[in-house]
mmCIF file of C-alpha atoms in Angstrom:
data_model
loop_
_atom_site.group_PDB
_atom_site.id
_atom_site.type_symbol
_atom_site.label_atom_id
_atom_site.label_comp_id
_atom_site.label_asym_id
_atom_site.label_seq_id
_atom_site.Cartn_x
_atom_site.Cartn_y
_atom_site.Cartn_z
ATOM 1 C CA MET A 1 -11.174 7.230 -4.285
ATOM 2 C CA ARG A 2 -10.568 7.140 -0.541
ATOM 3 C CA PHE A 3 -6.932 6.979 0.480
ATOM 4 C CA THR A 4 -4.532 7.417 3.368
ATOM 5 C CA LYS A 5 -1.121 9.019 3.011
ATOM 6 C CA MET A 6 1.616 7.726 5.308
ATOM 7 C CA GLN A 7 5.378 7.915 5.432
ATOM 8 C CA GLY A 8 7.977 5.567 6.810
ATOM 9 C CA ALA A 9 11.522 6.883 7.262
ATOM 10 C CA GLY A 10 10.959 9.510 4.571
ATOM 11 C CA ASN A 11 9.225 7.408 1.902
ATOM 12 C CA ASP A 12 5.661 8.670 1.499
ATOM 13 C CA TYR A 13 3.025 6.636 -0.257
ATOM 14 C CA ILE A 14 -0.679 6.875 -0.979
ATOM 15 C CA TYR A 15 -2.453 3.810 0.440
ATOM 16 C CA VAL A 16 -5.807 2.437 -0.711
ATOM 17 C CA ASP A 17 -7.733 -0.004 1.492
ATOM 18 C CA CYS A 18 -8.991 -2.704 -0.894
ATOM 19 C CA PHE A 19 -10.585 -4.619 1.983
ATOM 20 C CA HIS A 20 -13.397 -2.059 2.051
ATOM 21 C CA ALA A 21 -13.393 -0.793 -1.541
ATOM 22 C CA LYS A 22 -12.688 -2.201 -4.974
ATOM 23 C CA PRO A 23 -9.133 -1.718 -6.208
ATOM 24 C CA PRO A 24 -8.705 0.935 -8.901
ATOM 25 C CA LEU A 25 -9.025 -0.327 -12.491
ATOM 26 C CA ASP A 26 -5.759 1.291 -13.614
ATOM 27 C CA PRO A 27 -3.482 1.407 -10.555
ATOM 28 C CA ALA A 28 -0.371 2.230 -12.631
ATOM 29 C CA GLY A 29 -2.084 5.250 -14.200
ATOM 30 C CA ILE A 30 -3.518 6.397 -10.899
ATOM 31 C CA SER A 31 -0.102 6.060 -9.275
ATOM 32 C CA ARG A 32 1.414 8.399 -11.881
ATOM 33 C CA LYS A 33 -1.362 10.966 -11.375
ATOM 34 C CA VAL A 34 -1.625 11.003 -7.582
ATOM 35 C CA SER A 35 2.134 10.818 -7.000
ATOM 36 C CA ASP A 36 2.768 14.093 -8.829
ATOM 37 C CA ARG A 37 3.958 16.524 -6.151
ATOM 38 C CA HIS A 38 2.724 19.609 -8.041
ATOM 39 C CA PHE A 39 -0.656 18.510 -9.420
ATOM 40 C CA GLY A 40 -1.512 15.418 -7.350
ATOM 41 C CA VAL A 41 -1.416 14.331 -3.730
ATOM 42 C CA GLY A 42 2.343 13.858 -3.990
ATOM 43 C CA GLY A 43 4.245 10.760 -3.007
ATOM 44 C CA ASP A 44 6.667 8.027 -3.942
ATOM 45 C CA GLY A 45 3.848 5.881 -5.317
ATOM 46 C CA LEU A 46 0.626 4.000 -4.669
ATOM 47 C CA ILE A 47 0.245 0.974 -2.410
ATOM 48 C CA LEU A 48 -2.909 -1.136 -2.432
ATOM 49 C CA ILE A 49 -3.702 -2.973 0.812
ATOM 50 C CA CYS A 50 -5.583 -6.039 -0.394
ATOM 51 C CA PRO A 51 -6.966 -9.296 0.975
ATOM 52 C CA SER A 52 -4.695 -12.328 0.687
ATOM 53 C CA GLU A 53 -5.428 -16.043 0.710
ATOM 54 C CA LYS A 54 -1.942 -16.718 2.122
ATOM 55 C CA ALA A 55 -1.325 -13.933 4.652
ATOM 56 C CA ASP A 56 -3.059 -11.271 6.745
ATOM 57 C CA ALA A 57 -2.934 -8.824 3.799
ATOM 58 C CA ARG A 58 -1.323 -8.297 0.401
ATOM 59 C CA MET A 59 0.732 -5.241 -0.500
ATOM 60 C CA HIS A 60 0.478 -4.350 -4.189
ATOM 61 C CA MET A 61 2.889 -1.521 -4.949
ATOM 62 C CA PHE A 62 3.291 0.944 -7.816
ATOM 63 C CA ASN A 63 6.094 3.507 -8.086
ATOM 64 C CA ALA A 64 5.448 7.155 -8.970
ATOM 65 C CA ASP A 65 6.241 6.392 -12.632
ATOM 66 C CA GLY A 66 3.569 3.662 -12.684
ATOM 67 C CA SER A 67 5.987 0.737 -12.707
ATOM 68 C CA GLU A 68 5.135 -2.154 -10.425
ATOM 69 C CA ALA A 69 7.509 -2.928 -7.560
ATOM 70 C CA GLU A 70 7.940 -6.128 -5.569
ATOM 71 C CA MET A 71 8.358 -4.537 -2.164
ATOM 72 C CA CYS A 72 9.490 -1.514 -0.152
ATOM 73 C CA GLY A 73 10.638 -1.827 3.454
ATOM 74 C CA ASN A 74 9.338 1.579 4.485
ATOM 75 C CA GLY A 75 6.076 1.005 2.627
ATOM 76 C CA ILE A 76 5.405 -2.390 4.217
ATOM 77 C CA ARG A 77 5.884 -0.938 7.698
ATOM 78 C CA CYS A 78 3.009 1.447 6.988
ATOM 79 C CA VAL A 79 0.914 -1.405 5.576
ATOM 80 C CA ALA A 80 1.404 -3.354 8.815
ATOM 81 C CA LYS A 81 0.491 -0.299 10.900
ATOM 82 C CA TYR A 82 -2.660 0.246 8.809
ATOM 83 C CA VAL A 83 -3.697 -3.430 8.948
ATOM 84 C CA TYR A 84 -3.227 -3.498 12.719
ATOM 85 C CA GLU A 85 -4.805 -0.131 13.575
ATOM 86 C CA HIS A 86 -7.844 -0.685 11.332
ATOM 87 C CA GLY A 87 -8.555 -4.090 12.871
ATOM 88 C CA ILE A 88 -7.908 -6.083 9.694
ATOM 89 C CA ALA A 89 -5.524 -8.285 11.696
ATOM 90 C CA LYS A 90 -4.964 -7.240 15.278
ATOM 91 C CA LYS A 91 -2.109 -9.405 16.522
ATOM 92 C CA PRO A 92 1.530 -8.824 17.482
ATOM 93 C CA GLY A 93 3.015 -10.566 14.421
ATOM 94 C CA LEU A 94 1.645 -9.988 10.929
ATOM 95 C CA LYS A 95 2.246 -11.767 7.625
ATOM 96 C CA ILE A 96 2.104 -9.530 4.549
ATOM 97 C CA GLU A 97 2.144 -10.966 1.035
ATOM 98 C CA THR A 98 4.327 -9.004 -1.405
ATOM 99 C CA GLY A 99 5.779 -9.505 -4.863
ATOM 100 C CA ARG A 100 8.867 -10.813 -3.088
ATOM 101 C CA GLY A 101 6.909 -13.395 -1.064
ATOM 102 C CA ILE A 102 5.278 -13.470 2.363
ATOM 103 C CA LEU A 103 7.110 -11.360 4.918
ATOM 104 C CA SER A 104 6.729 -11.444 8.702
ATOM 105 C CA LEU A 105 6.493 -8.203 10.613
#
């Protein structure tokens, strides 16, 4: 699995680009494994950067314990940076779909 690790204001997540690869089959299980700071990559969780029919991208987030989360402010900032810098949506204002709704960045 290809991933990028980024941090925003101290929260560090493992990001997977699902625009260019299929999302993992068991994201909750993978989040638990890769988030382990002793035996994995280490992080606060796993964030999938996925296509969206409603926005520029969709953020699908899993905490380190595998539970699904609606949103994380520090995590979404990194999603926006990734989406912009990788040319997925290169514009000054981005719309990111989350479990909490569509947010403007």
